[in-house]
mmCIF file with all atom_site columns, C-alpha atoms in Angstrom:
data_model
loop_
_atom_site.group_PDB
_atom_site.id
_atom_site.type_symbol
_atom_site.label_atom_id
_atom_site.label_alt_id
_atom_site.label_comp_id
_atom_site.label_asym_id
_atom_site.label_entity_id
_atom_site.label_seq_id
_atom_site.pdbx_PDB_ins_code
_atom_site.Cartn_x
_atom_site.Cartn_y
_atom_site.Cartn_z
_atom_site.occupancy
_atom_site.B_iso_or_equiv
_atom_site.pdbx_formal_charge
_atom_site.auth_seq_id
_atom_site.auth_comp_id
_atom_site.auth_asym_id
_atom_site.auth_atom_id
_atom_site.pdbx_PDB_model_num
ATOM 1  C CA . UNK V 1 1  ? 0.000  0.000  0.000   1.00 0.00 ? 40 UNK V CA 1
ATOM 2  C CA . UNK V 1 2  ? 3.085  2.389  0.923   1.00 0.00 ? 41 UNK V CA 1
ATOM 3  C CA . UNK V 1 3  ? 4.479  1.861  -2.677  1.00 0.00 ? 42 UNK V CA 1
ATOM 4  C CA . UNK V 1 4  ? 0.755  2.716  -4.470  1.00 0.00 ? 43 UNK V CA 1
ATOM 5  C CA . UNK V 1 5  ? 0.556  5.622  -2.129  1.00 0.00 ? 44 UNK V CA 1
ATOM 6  C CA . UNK V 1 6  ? 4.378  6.924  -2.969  1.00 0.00 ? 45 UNK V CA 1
ATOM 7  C CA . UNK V 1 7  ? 3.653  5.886  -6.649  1.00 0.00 ? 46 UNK V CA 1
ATOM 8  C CA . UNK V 1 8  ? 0.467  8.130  -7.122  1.00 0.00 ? 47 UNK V CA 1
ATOM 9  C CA . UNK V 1 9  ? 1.665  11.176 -5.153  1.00 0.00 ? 48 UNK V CA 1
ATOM 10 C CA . UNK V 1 10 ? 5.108  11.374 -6.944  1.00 0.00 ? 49 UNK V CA 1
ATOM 11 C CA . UNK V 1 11 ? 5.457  14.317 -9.160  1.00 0.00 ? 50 UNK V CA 1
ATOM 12 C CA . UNK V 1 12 ? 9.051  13.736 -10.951 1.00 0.00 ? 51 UNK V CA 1
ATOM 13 C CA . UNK V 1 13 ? 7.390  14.761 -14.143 1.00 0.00 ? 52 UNK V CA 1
ATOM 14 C CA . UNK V 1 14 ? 5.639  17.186 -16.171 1.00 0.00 ? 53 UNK V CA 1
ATOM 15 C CA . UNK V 1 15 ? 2.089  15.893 -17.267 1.00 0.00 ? 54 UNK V CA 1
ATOM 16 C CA . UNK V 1 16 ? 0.383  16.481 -20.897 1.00 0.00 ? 55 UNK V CA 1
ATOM 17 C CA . UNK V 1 17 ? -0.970 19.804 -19.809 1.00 0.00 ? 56 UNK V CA 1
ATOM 18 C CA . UNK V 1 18 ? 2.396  20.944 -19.026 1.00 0.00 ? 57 UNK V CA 1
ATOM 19 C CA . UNK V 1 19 ? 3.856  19.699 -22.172 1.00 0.00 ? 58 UNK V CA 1
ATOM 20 C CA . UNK V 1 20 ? 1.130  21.298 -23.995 1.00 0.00 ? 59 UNK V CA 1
ATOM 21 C CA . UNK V 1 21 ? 2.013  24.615 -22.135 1.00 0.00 ? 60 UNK V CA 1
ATOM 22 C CA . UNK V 1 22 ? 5.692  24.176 -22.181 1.00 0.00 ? 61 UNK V CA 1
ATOM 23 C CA . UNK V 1 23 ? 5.130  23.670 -26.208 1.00 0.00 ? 62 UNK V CA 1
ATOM 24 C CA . UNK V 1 24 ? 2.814  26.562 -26.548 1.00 0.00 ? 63 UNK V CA 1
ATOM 25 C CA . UNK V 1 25 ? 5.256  29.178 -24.709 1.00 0.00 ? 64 UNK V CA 1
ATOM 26 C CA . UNK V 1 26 ? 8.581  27.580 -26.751 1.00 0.00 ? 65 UNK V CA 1
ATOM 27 C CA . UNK V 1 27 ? 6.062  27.993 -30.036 1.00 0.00 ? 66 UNK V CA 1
ATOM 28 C CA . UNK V 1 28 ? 5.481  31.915 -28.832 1.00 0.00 ? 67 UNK V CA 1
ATOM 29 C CA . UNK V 1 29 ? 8.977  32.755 -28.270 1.00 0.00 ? 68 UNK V CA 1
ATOM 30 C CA . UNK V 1 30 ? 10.560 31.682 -31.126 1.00 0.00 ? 69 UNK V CA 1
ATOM 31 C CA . UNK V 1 31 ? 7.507  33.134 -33.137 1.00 0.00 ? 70 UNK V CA 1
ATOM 32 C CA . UNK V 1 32 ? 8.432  36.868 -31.567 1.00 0.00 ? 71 UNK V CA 1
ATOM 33 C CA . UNK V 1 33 ? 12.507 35.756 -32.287 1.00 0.00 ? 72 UNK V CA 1
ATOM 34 C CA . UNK V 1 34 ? 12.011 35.006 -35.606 1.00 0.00 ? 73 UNK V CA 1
ATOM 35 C CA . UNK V 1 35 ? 9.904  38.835 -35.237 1.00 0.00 ? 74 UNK V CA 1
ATOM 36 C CA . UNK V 1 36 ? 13.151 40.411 -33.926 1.00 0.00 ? 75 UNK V CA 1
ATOM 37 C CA . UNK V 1 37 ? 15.625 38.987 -36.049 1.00 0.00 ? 76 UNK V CA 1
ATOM 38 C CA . UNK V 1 38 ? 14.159 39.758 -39.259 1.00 0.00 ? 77 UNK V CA 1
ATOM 39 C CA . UNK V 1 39 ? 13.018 43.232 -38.612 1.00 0.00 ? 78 UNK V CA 1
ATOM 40 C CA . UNK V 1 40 ? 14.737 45.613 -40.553 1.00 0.00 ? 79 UNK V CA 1
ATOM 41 C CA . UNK V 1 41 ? 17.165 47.530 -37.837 1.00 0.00 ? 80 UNK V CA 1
ATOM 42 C CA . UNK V 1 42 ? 18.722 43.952 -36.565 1.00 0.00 ? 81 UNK V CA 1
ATOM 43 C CA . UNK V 1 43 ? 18.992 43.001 -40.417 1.00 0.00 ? 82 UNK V CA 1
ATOM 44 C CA . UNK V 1 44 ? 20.898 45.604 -41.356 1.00 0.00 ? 83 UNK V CA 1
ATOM 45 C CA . UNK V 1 45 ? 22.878 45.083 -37.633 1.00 0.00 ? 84 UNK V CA 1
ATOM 46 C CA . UNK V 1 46 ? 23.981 41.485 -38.594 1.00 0.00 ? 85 UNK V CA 1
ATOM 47 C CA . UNK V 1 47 ? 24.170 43.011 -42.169 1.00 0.00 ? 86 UNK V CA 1
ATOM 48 C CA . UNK V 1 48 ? 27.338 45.300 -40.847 1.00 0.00 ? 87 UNK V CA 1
ATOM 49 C CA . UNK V 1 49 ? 28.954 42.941 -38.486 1.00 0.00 ? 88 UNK V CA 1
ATOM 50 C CA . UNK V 1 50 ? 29.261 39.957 -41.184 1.00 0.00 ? 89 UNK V CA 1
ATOM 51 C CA . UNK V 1 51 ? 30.253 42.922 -43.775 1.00 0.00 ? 90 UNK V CA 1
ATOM 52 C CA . UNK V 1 52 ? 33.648 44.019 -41.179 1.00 0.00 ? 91 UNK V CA 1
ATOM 53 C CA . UNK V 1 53 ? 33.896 40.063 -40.384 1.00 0.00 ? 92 UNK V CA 1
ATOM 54 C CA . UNK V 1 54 ? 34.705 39.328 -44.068 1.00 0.00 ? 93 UNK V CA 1
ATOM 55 C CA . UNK V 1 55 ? 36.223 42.229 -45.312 1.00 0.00 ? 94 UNK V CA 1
#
C-alpha cells in the first residue's frame, strides 16, 4: 500500500498539460525571435557585423 501511495503522489514529471504549455510558450517565443531577427534595424545590424567580419 506504501508503494501505491508513494507511486500516485510522486510528481518527478511534467504531465500532458504541461507539455502542452511548455510547447505553446517555446512555439510563442521563437515566433516573436524570428519577429526580432528579421526586422529591418537587426537586419541591417547582422548586415554590418558579417560585412567588417569578411572584409
Amino acid at each position: 500500500m506504501r508503494k501505491l501511495i508513494a507511486r500516485l503522489s510522486d510528481d518527478a514529471g511534467m504531465n500532458t498539460a504541461e507539455y502542452a504549455v511548455g510547447t505553446l510558450a517555446a512555439v510563442a517565443f521563437a515566433g516573436i525571435l524570428l519577429k526580432v531577427v528579421t526586422s529591418g534595424p537587426v537586419t541591417a545590424a547582422l548586415s554590418a557585423v558579417i560585412d567588417r567580419a569578411l572584409g
